[in-house]
Amino acid sequence: MKYDVIVGGGGPAGSISAYLLAKQGIKTLLIEKERLPRYKPCGGGIPLKTNRLFPFDISPAYEVQAEGAVINYQGIFLTRIQFDQPYGWLVMRDRLDQYLIEQAAKAGAAVMEDTTISGVFEKAETVEVHTGRGSFIAQYLIGADGVNSQVAQSLGLLPNRKTGAALEAEVTVPPPAQQEQRNYLTFDFGAIPGGYGWIFPKKDHLSIGIFQANNRKSPGFRKKLTEFIQKTPVLKESKIAILRGHRIPLGGDYLPLHAARTVLVGDAANLADAWLGEGIFYAITSASIAAEVLSTVLNNPAFSLSVYTERIHQEICPQLQYARKIAAIIYRFPRATSLMTARSSIMQNGICSSVYGDINNEQLYKMMLKRSISILYQTIRGELDSGKESNAR
C-alpha cells in the first residue's frame, strides 16, 4: 500500500504529526519500533505552555499536578515555591505515548508497532522506508525517531549533532518521604557540574535523575547520581526500580532539517534545550509545523520542503539559542544563581512566567543578564550559609 506520509517514530512529535495529518484525510502510516506500551526514560514534566499545544485533551495521561517547586543546592534546601496557577503535570511516558498514538489511530492513521526502520531511500516521486517487516512507500516521510534517528542517518542529516546526557531512575521511597515530597518538583543545580539533578513525583513513586549539558561523555555519571541520592534527604532510603541513561539533543544550530522528501521533527531534529533538557514543547511545535508544510506540499508539489527548515530556524532555533545562554549563566555560576533564585521573587516570577508561556527564553535571558552583577557578587563572596538554609526547612 502506498501512503501519502509515513511517520517514523511514535513519541510525541511522531504521534502528533500523524494525528494532525490523518485529521485532514491524509493517508498516514505511523511506524513505532517498540511494542506499546513501552518504558521511556524521561522526567515526564508537561509544563503549562506545552499542555496548551496539544490538539486534544491529554488529562487521561496525567499522574499528578505540580503544586510547586523546591530549589536545593548540593542537597541543601534553599526554598519552596508555591505555584499560584496550574504550573504543569507529571506523566509516565509509556502511558502518555500510548495515549497519543491511540488518538492518532482514532483520527485515521495506520499504526505499526514493533517495527524498526533500517533504511530510507528517496526517489524522484516517492520515499521508500525499509523495515524488519518489509518496505513501505509514501510521497513524504517524517523522521520522528529520536536523537539516534535512523532516518537522519540514512539521509546524511545532522551528522555531528550536539547532545547532552541524562541518567534517569524510577525509585520507590518510604511513605513518609513520598508525603514529604508531595506534588513538588525538586531542582538541584549543584548536583552535577554543567547540569542539574531533579525529582519529579508520580502517583506511587518518584522519577529522579541528573542531566548534563555538554557534548562530551562524562566519566562517573552513575557515581554522580548516587551522590545526588545520598545528599538529598528525601531520597536517603530510596530503592531504584528502573535505571536508564540516554542522550539529550541540544538544539539551536541552523542546520538543514529536510531532504528531498523528508523532514525531521522533535528529538530527531535536535530540538531540545540546553538549560533543562526539555524537548516535548519543541516536539509538538515542530510536529505542527511539519503537518502544515506537508499538507501544503501534497496539494502543491512545487512547494519546497525547505520552508519547513526555514520555519524551524525562525520559530524555534532562536529560543534554543537563548536557552544555551541561560544554561551558560546557570551552569557557570550554579551556587550564585541557586541562591538568587531562592531569594529573588523577580527571578522566581520570571522562571514561572517562562514555564507558563507568558515570556520566552529571550525575555528570561535578558532578565537574568540584568542581574548578572548580583550573580558575580554572590559568587565572589561565596555566601552559602548551609546551617541557615537547612534550618529554613
Short mmCIF file of N, CA and C in Angstrom, two decimals, residues 221-357:
data_model
loop_
_atom_site.label_atom_id
_atom_site.label_comp_id
_atom_site.label_asym_id
_atom_site.label_seq_id
_atom_site.Cartn_x
_atom_site.Cartn_y
_atom_site.Cartn_z
N PHE A 221 29.32 9.14 35.67
CA PHE A 221 27.94 9.64 35.65
C PHE A 221 27.07 8.90 36.66
N ARG A 222 27.23 7.59 36.71
CA ARG A 222 26.45 6.80 37.67
C ARG A 222 26.80 7.19 39.10
N LYS A 223 28.08 7.47 39.35
CA LYS A 223 28.51 7.89 40.68
C LYS A 223 27.86 9.22 41.06
N LYS A 224 27.74 10.13 40.09
CA LYS A 224 27.11 11.41 40.36
C LYS A 224 25.64 11.24 40.77
N LEU A 225 24.95 10.30 40.14
CA LEU A 225 23.57 10.05 40.53
C LEU A 225 23.52 9.51 41.95
N THR A 226 24.43 8.61 42.28
CA THR A 226 24.49 8.05 43.63
C THR A 226 24.74 9.16 44.66
N GLU A 227 25.65 10.09 44.34
CA GLU A 227 25.92 11.20 45.24
C GLU A 227 24.70 12.10 45.39
N PHE A 228 24.00 12.32 44.30
CA PHE A 228 22.77 13.12 44.35
C PHE A 228 21.76 12.48 45.29
N ILE A 229 21.59 11.19 45.19
CA ILE A 229 20.66 10.46 46.06
C ILE A 229 21.10 10.56 47.52
N GLN A 230 22.39 10.37 47.77
CA GLN A 230 22.90 10.37 49.15
C GLN A 230 22.80 11.75 49.80
N LYS A 231 22.93 12.81 49.02
CA LYS A 231 22.89 14.16 49.58
C LYS A 231 21.48 14.71 49.75
N THR A 232 20.49 14.06 49.15
CA THR A 232 19.12 14.56 49.17
C THR A 232 18.32 13.80 50.22
N PRO A 233 17.93 14.44 51.31
CA PRO A 233 17.28 13.73 52.42
C PRO A 233 16.09 12.87 52.03
N VAL A 234 15.24 13.37 51.13
CA VAL A 234 14.03 12.63 50.79
C VAL A 234 14.35 11.33 50.04
N LEU A 235 15.58 11.22 49.52
CA LEU A 235 15.96 10.04 48.73
C LEU A 235 16.84 9.06 49.50
N LYS A 236 17.12 9.36 50.76
CA LYS A 236 18.08 8.56 51.52
C LYS A 236 17.73 7.07 51.54
N GLU A 237 16.43 6.73 51.63
CA GLU A 237 16.01 5.33 51.71
C GLU A 237 15.36 4.86 50.40
N SER A 238 15.72 5.49 49.31
CA SER A 238 15.11 5.14 48.03
C SER A 238 15.66 3.82 47.49
N LYS A 239 14.82 3.15 46.70
CA LYS A 239 15.23 1.92 46.03
C LYS A 239 14.96 2.08 44.54
N ILE A 240 16.00 1.84 43.73
CA ILE A 240 15.87 2.03 42.29
C ILE A 240 15.16 0.84 41.66
N ALA A 241 14.06 1.13 40.95
CA ALA A 241 13.33 0.08 40.24
C ALA A 241 13.77 -0.01 38.78
N ILE A 242 14.00 1.14 38.16
CA ILE A 242 14.43 1.22 36.76
C ILE A 242 15.50 2.29 36.66
N LEU A 243 16.56 2.01 35.91
CA LEU A 243 17.64 2.98 35.70
C LEU A 243 18.02 2.96 34.22
N ARG A 244 17.93 4.12 33.58
CA ARG A 244 18.27 4.20 32.15
C ARG A 244 19.03 5.49 31.86
N GLY A 245 20.01 5.40 30.99
CA GLY A 245 20.72 6.57 30.51
C GLY A 245 20.34 6.85 29.07
N HIS A 246 20.41 8.10 28.68
CA HIS A 246 20.09 8.42 27.28
C HIS A 246 20.69 9.78 26.91
N ARG A 247 20.87 9.98 25.61
CA ARG A 247 21.38 11.26 25.12
C ARG A 247 20.23 12.25 25.00
N ILE A 248 20.55 13.52 25.24
CA ILE A 248 19.58 14.61 25.07
C ILE A 248 20.07 15.51 23.95
N PRO A 249 19.28 15.73 22.90
CA PRO A 249 19.73 16.61 21.82
C PRO A 249 19.76 18.06 22.29
N LEU A 250 20.80 18.77 21.93
CA LEU A 250 20.93 20.18 22.30
C LEU A 250 20.78 21.02 21.04
N GLY A 251 19.63 21.62 20.90
CA GLY A 251 19.30 22.31 19.65
C GLY A 251 19.73 23.76 19.62
N GLY A 252 19.50 24.37 18.48
CA GLY A 252 19.80 25.78 18.29
C GLY A 252 20.70 26.06 17.11
N ASP A 253 21.27 25.01 16.51
CA ASP A 253 22.11 25.20 15.34
C ASP A 253 21.25 25.34 14.09
N TYR A 254 21.67 26.22 13.19
CA TYR A 254 20.89 26.48 11.98
C TYR A 254 21.35 25.54 10.87
N LEU A 255 20.90 24.30 10.96
CA LEU A 255 21.29 23.25 10.03
C LEU A 255 20.07 22.74 9.27
N PRO A 256 20.27 22.14 8.08
CA PRO A 256 19.13 21.61 7.32
C PRO A 256 18.42 20.50 8.08
N LEU A 257 17.10 20.58 8.10
CA LEU A 257 16.26 19.58 8.78
C LEU A 257 15.32 18.91 7.79
N HIS A 258 15.67 18.98 6.51
CA HIS A 258 14.85 18.37 5.47
C HIS A 258 15.75 17.79 4.39
N ALA A 259 15.21 16.86 3.64
CA ALA A 259 15.83 16.34 2.42
C ALA A 259 14.80 16.51 1.32
N ALA A 260 14.96 15.80 0.23
CA ALA A 260 14.04 16.00 -0.90
C ALA A 260 12.60 15.66 -0.54
N ARG A 261 12.40 14.59 0.27
CA ARG A 261 11.04 14.15 0.60
C ARG A 261 10.87 13.81 2.08
N THR A 262 11.73 14.40 2.90
CA THR A 262 11.73 14.05 4.32
C THR A 262 11.95 15.29 5.17
N VAL A 263 11.29 15.34 6.33
CA VAL A 263 11.59 16.35 7.34
C VAL A 263 11.82 15.65 8.67
N LEU A 264 12.62 16.27 9.53
CA LEU A 264 12.88 15.75 10.87
C LEU A 264 12.13 16.60 11.89
N VAL A 265 11.58 15.95 12.92
CA VAL A 265 10.86 16.66 13.97
C VAL A 265 11.37 16.21 15.34
N GLY A 266 11.08 17.03 16.37
CA GLY A 266 11.38 16.65 17.74
C GLY A 266 12.85 16.35 17.99
N ASP A 267 13.11 15.32 18.78
CA ASP A 267 14.50 14.95 19.11
C ASP A 267 15.29 14.56 17.87
N ALA A 268 14.65 14.00 16.87
CA ALA A 268 15.34 13.64 15.63
C ALA A 268 15.92 14.87 14.95
N ALA A 269 15.27 16.02 15.17
CA ALA A 269 15.73 17.29 14.61
C ALA A 269 16.61 18.05 15.60
N ASN A 270 16.96 17.41 16.72
CA ASN A 270 17.79 18.02 17.77
C ASN A 270 17.13 19.22 18.42
N LEU A 271 15.83 19.12 18.65
CA LEU A 271 15.08 20.25 19.19
C LEU A 271 14.78 20.06 20.68
N ALA A 272 15.81 20.20 21.50
CA ALA A 272 15.63 20.24 22.95
C ALA A 272 16.56 21.31 23.49
N ASP A 273 16.23 21.85 24.67
CA ASP A 273 17.02 22.99 25.15
C ASP A 273 18.16 22.57 26.05
N ALA A 274 19.19 23.40 26.08
CA ALA A 274 20.41 23.10 26.83
C ALA A 274 20.31 23.55 28.28
N TRP A 275 19.20 24.17 28.66
CA TRP A 275 19.01 24.62 30.03
C TRP A 275 18.46 23.50 30.91
N LEU A 276 17.30 22.98 30.54
CA LEU A 276 16.66 21.92 31.32
C LEU A 276 16.62 20.58 30.59
N GLY A 277 17.03 20.58 29.31
CA GLY A 277 16.96 19.35 28.53
C GLY A 277 15.54 19.04 28.10
N GLU A 278 14.66 20.04 28.13
CA GLU A 278 13.24 19.82 27.83
C GLU A 278 13.02 19.79 26.32
N GLY A 279 12.25 18.80 25.85
CA GLY A 279 12.06 18.68 24.41
C GLY A 279 10.64 18.51 23.93
N ILE A 280 9.69 18.21 24.84
CA ILE A 280 8.33 17.92 24.38
C ILE A 280 7.67 19.16 23.79
N PHE A 281 7.93 20.32 24.38
CA PHE A 281 7.37 21.57 23.84
C PHE A 281 7.78 21.74 22.38
N TYR A 282 9.06 21.53 22.11
CA TYR A 282 9.57 21.71 20.75
C TYR A 282 9.16 20.56 19.84
N ALA A 283 8.94 19.39 20.43
CA ALA A 283 8.45 18.25 19.64
C ALA A 283 7.06 18.56 19.07
N ILE A 284 6.17 19.08 19.92
CA ILE A 284 4.81 19.38 19.47
C ILE A 284 4.82 20.56 18.49
N THR A 285 5.64 21.57 18.79
CA THR A 285 5.72 22.72 17.88
C THR A 285 6.20 22.30 16.50
N SER A 286 7.27 21.51 16.46
CA SER A 286 7.81 21.09 15.16
C SER A 286 6.85 20.15 14.44
N ALA A 287 6.13 19.31 15.18
CA ALA A 287 5.14 18.42 14.56
C ALA A 287 4.04 19.23 13.89
N SER A 288 3.60 20.29 14.54
CA SER A 288 2.55 21.13 13.96
C SER A 288 3.03 21.82 12.70
N ILE A 289 4.28 22.30 12.73
CA ILE A 289 4.84 22.95 11.54
C ILE A 289 4.98 21.93 10.40
N ALA A 290 5.47 20.73 10.74
CA ALA A 290 5.64 19.69 9.71
C ALA A 290 4.31 19.33 9.07
N ALA A 291 3.26 19.19 9.88
CA ALA A 291 1.94 18.84 9.34
C ALA A 291 1.43 19.93 8.40
N GLU A 292 1.65 21.19 8.77
CA GLU A 292 1.22 22.30 7.91
C GLU A 292 1.96 22.28 6.59
N VAL A 293 3.28 22.11 6.65
CA VAL A 293 4.09 22.16 5.43
C VAL A 293 3.77 20.98 4.52
N LEU A 294 3.64 19.77 5.09
CA LEU A 294 3.36 18.60 4.26
C LEU A 294 1.96 18.65 3.67
N SER A 295 1.02 19.17 4.42
CA SER A 295 -0.33 19.34 3.88
C SER A 295 -0.30 20.26 2.66
N THR A 296 0.51 21.30 2.74
CA THR A 296 0.63 22.24 1.61
C THR A 296 1.31 21.59 0.42
N VAL A 297 2.42 20.89 0.67
CA VAL A 297 3.19 20.32 -0.44
C VAL A 297 2.42 19.18 -1.13
N LEU A 298 1.57 18.48 -0.40
CA LEU A 298 0.77 17.42 -1.02
C LEU A 298 -0.23 18.00 -2.00
N ASN A 299 -0.68 19.22 -1.73
CA ASN A 299 -1.62 19.88 -2.63
C ASN A 299 -0.91 20.71 -3.70
N ASN A 300 0.35 20.99 -3.45
CA ASN A 300 1.12 21.80 -4.40
C ASN A 300 2.55 21.28 -4.44
N PRO A 301 2.83 20.27 -5.27
CA PRO A 301 4.16 19.65 -5.32
C PRO A 301 5.30 20.61 -5.60
N ALA A 302 4.99 21.79 -6.14
CA ALA A 302 6.05 22.77 -6.41
C ALA A 302 6.52 23.46 -5.13
N PHE A 303 5.75 23.29 -4.06
CA PHE A 303 6.09 23.90 -2.77
C PHE A 303 7.29 23.15 -2.19
N SER A 304 8.29 23.86 -1.73
CA SER A 304 9.53 23.23 -1.28
C SER A 304 9.51 22.89 0.21
N LEU A 305 10.06 21.72 0.54
CA LEU A 305 10.19 21.34 1.95
C LEU A 305 11.19 22.22 2.68
N SER A 306 11.97 23.00 1.95
CA SER A 306 12.90 23.91 2.61
C SER A 306 12.17 24.90 3.51
N VAL A 307 10.88 25.13 3.21
CA VAL A 307 10.08 26.02 4.05
C VAL A 307 10.02 25.50 5.48
N TYR A 308 10.02 24.17 5.62
CA TYR A 308 9.98 23.58 6.96
C TYR A 308 11.22 23.98 7.75
N THR A 309 12.40 23.78 7.17
CA THR A 309 13.63 24.16 7.85
C THR A 309 13.65 25.65 8.16
N GLU A 310 13.19 26.47 7.20
CA GLU A 310 13.16 27.91 7.41
C GLU A 310 12.28 28.28 8.60
N ARG A 311 11.14 27.63 8.73
CA ARG A 311 10.24 27.95 9.83
C ARG A 311 10.82 27.51 11.17
N ILE A 312 11.46 26.34 11.21
CA ILE A 312 12.10 25.90 12.45
C ILE A 312 13.19 26.89 12.84
N HIS A 313 13.96 27.34 11.86
CA HIS A 313 15.03 28.31 12.13
C HIS A 313 14.47 29.63 12.65
N GLN A 314 13.30 30.00 12.17
CA GLN A 314 12.70 31.27 12.59
C GLN A 314 11.95 31.15 13.91
N GLU A 315 11.22 30.05 14.12
CA GLU A 315 10.29 29.95 15.24
C GLU A 315 10.84 29.22 16.46
N ILE A 316 11.84 28.35 16.25
CA ILE A 316 12.33 27.54 17.37
C ILE A 316 13.80 27.81 17.68
N CYS A 317 14.66 27.83 16.67
CA CYS A 317 16.11 27.92 16.91
C CYS A 317 16.52 29.15 17.73
N PRO A 318 15.94 30.32 17.49
CA PRO A 318 16.36 31.47 18.32
C PRO A 318 16.12 31.23 19.82
N GLN A 319 14.99 30.58 20.15
CA GLN A 319 14.71 30.32 21.56
C GLN A 319 15.65 29.27 22.14
N LEU A 320 16.06 28.31 21.32
CA LEU A 320 17.04 27.32 21.77
C LEU A 320 18.42 27.95 21.94
N GLN A 321 18.72 28.96 21.12
CA GLN A 321 19.96 29.70 21.29
C GLN A 321 19.97 30.43 22.63
N TYR A 322 18.83 31.03 22.98
CA TYR A 322 18.75 31.73 24.26
C TYR A 322 18.76 30.74 25.43
N ALA A 323 18.23 29.54 25.22
CA ALA A 323 18.32 28.52 26.26
C ALA A 323 19.78 28.17 26.54
N ARG A 324 20.60 28.14 25.50
CA ARG A 324 22.04 27.92 25.68
C ARG A 324 22.66 29.03 26.52
N LYS A 325 22.25 30.26 26.27
CA LYS A 325 22.80 31.38 27.02
C LYS A 325 22.37 31.33 28.48
N ILE A 326 21.11 30.93 28.71
CA ILE A 326 20.63 30.77 30.08
C ILE A 326 21.44 29.69 30.78
N ALA A 327 21.65 28.57 30.08
CA ALA A 327 22.43 27.47 30.65
C ALA A 327 23.85 27.92 30.96
N ALA A 328 24.43 28.75 30.10
CA ALA A 328 25.80 29.21 30.31
C ALA A 328 25.91 30.00 31.61
N ILE A 329 24.91 30.82 31.92
CA ILE A 329 24.92 31.58 33.16
C ILE A 329 24.73 30.66 34.36
N ILE A 330 23.69 29.83 34.31
CA ILE A 330 23.35 28.99 35.46
C ILE A 330 24.44 27.98 35.75
N TYR A 331 24.98 27.35 34.71
CA TYR A 331 25.96 26.29 34.93
C TYR A 331 27.37 26.83 35.15
N ARG A 332 27.58 28.12 34.83
CA ARG A 332 28.86 28.74 35.18
C ARG A 332 28.87 29.18 36.64
N PHE A 333 27.70 29.63 37.12
CA PHE A 333 27.57 30.11 38.50
C PHE A 333 26.41 29.39 39.20
N PRO A 334 26.48 28.09 39.38
CA PRO A 334 25.33 27.35 39.91
C PRO A 334 24.94 27.75 41.34
N ARG A 335 25.93 27.98 42.19
CA ARG A 335 25.61 28.34 43.57
C ARG A 335 24.95 29.72 43.64
N ALA A 336 25.54 30.68 42.95
CA ALA A 336 25.01 32.04 42.99
C ALA A 336 23.62 32.12 42.37
N THR A 337 23.41 31.45 41.24
CA THR A 337 22.09 31.51 40.60
C THR A 337 21.05 30.76 41.44
N SER A 338 21.46 29.71 42.12
CA SER A 338 20.52 28.99 43.00
C SER A 338 20.10 29.88 44.16
N LEU A 339 21.08 30.56 44.77
CA LEU A 339 20.77 31.48 45.86
C LEU A 339 19.90 32.64 45.39
N MET A 340 20.25 33.18 44.23
CA MET A 340 19.50 34.31 43.71
C MET A 340 18.05 33.92 43.43
N THR A 341 17.86 32.72 42.86
CA THR A 341 16.51 32.24 42.59
C THR A 341 15.75 32.04 43.89
N ALA A 342 16.43 31.51 44.91
CA ALA A 342 15.78 31.27 46.20
C ALA A 342 15.37 32.57 46.87
N ARG A 343 16.16 33.63 46.68
CA ARG A 343 15.95 34.88 47.42
C ARG A 343 15.21 35.95 46.63
N SER A 344 15.12 35.77 45.33
CA SER A 344 14.56 36.84 44.49
C SER A 344 13.19 36.46 43.94
N SER A 345 12.19 37.21 44.31
CA SER A 345 10.85 36.98 43.77
C SER A 345 10.82 37.32 42.28
N ILE A 346 11.69 38.26 41.87
CA ILE A 346 11.75 38.61 40.44
C ILE A 346 12.20 37.41 39.62
N MET A 347 13.25 36.72 40.10
CA MET A 347 13.73 35.54 39.40
C MET A 347 12.68 34.43 39.40
N GLN A 348 12.06 34.22 40.55
CA GLN A 348 11.04 33.18 40.66
C GLN A 348 9.88 33.45 39.70
N ASN A 349 9.43 34.70 39.67
CA ASN A 349 8.33 35.05 38.78
C ASN A 349 8.73 34.93 37.32
N GLY A 350 9.99 35.28 37.01
CA GLY A 350 10.46 35.18 35.64
C GLY A 350 10.50 33.74 35.16
N ILE A 351 11.06 32.85 35.99
CA ILE A 351 11.14 31.44 35.61
C ILE A 351 9.74 30.84 35.49
N CYS A 352 8.87 31.16 36.44
CA CYS A 352 7.50 30.64 36.36
C CYS A 352 6.78 31.17 35.13
N SER A 353 7.00 32.45 34.81
CA SER A 353 6.37 33.03 33.61
C SER A 353 6.86 32.34 32.35
N SER A 354 8.13 31.94 32.35
CA SER A 354 8.68 31.20 31.20
C SER A 354 8.00 29.86 31.04
N VAL A 355 7.79 29.17 32.16
CA VAL A 355 7.14 27.87 32.10
C VAL A 355 5.66 28.00 31.75
N TYR A 356 5.03 29.06 32.25
CA TYR A 356 3.63 29.30 31.90
C TYR A 356 3.47 29.63 30.42
N GLY A 357 4.55 30.16 29.82
CA GLY A 357 4.47 30.58 28.42
C GLY A 357 4.18 32.05 28.27
#
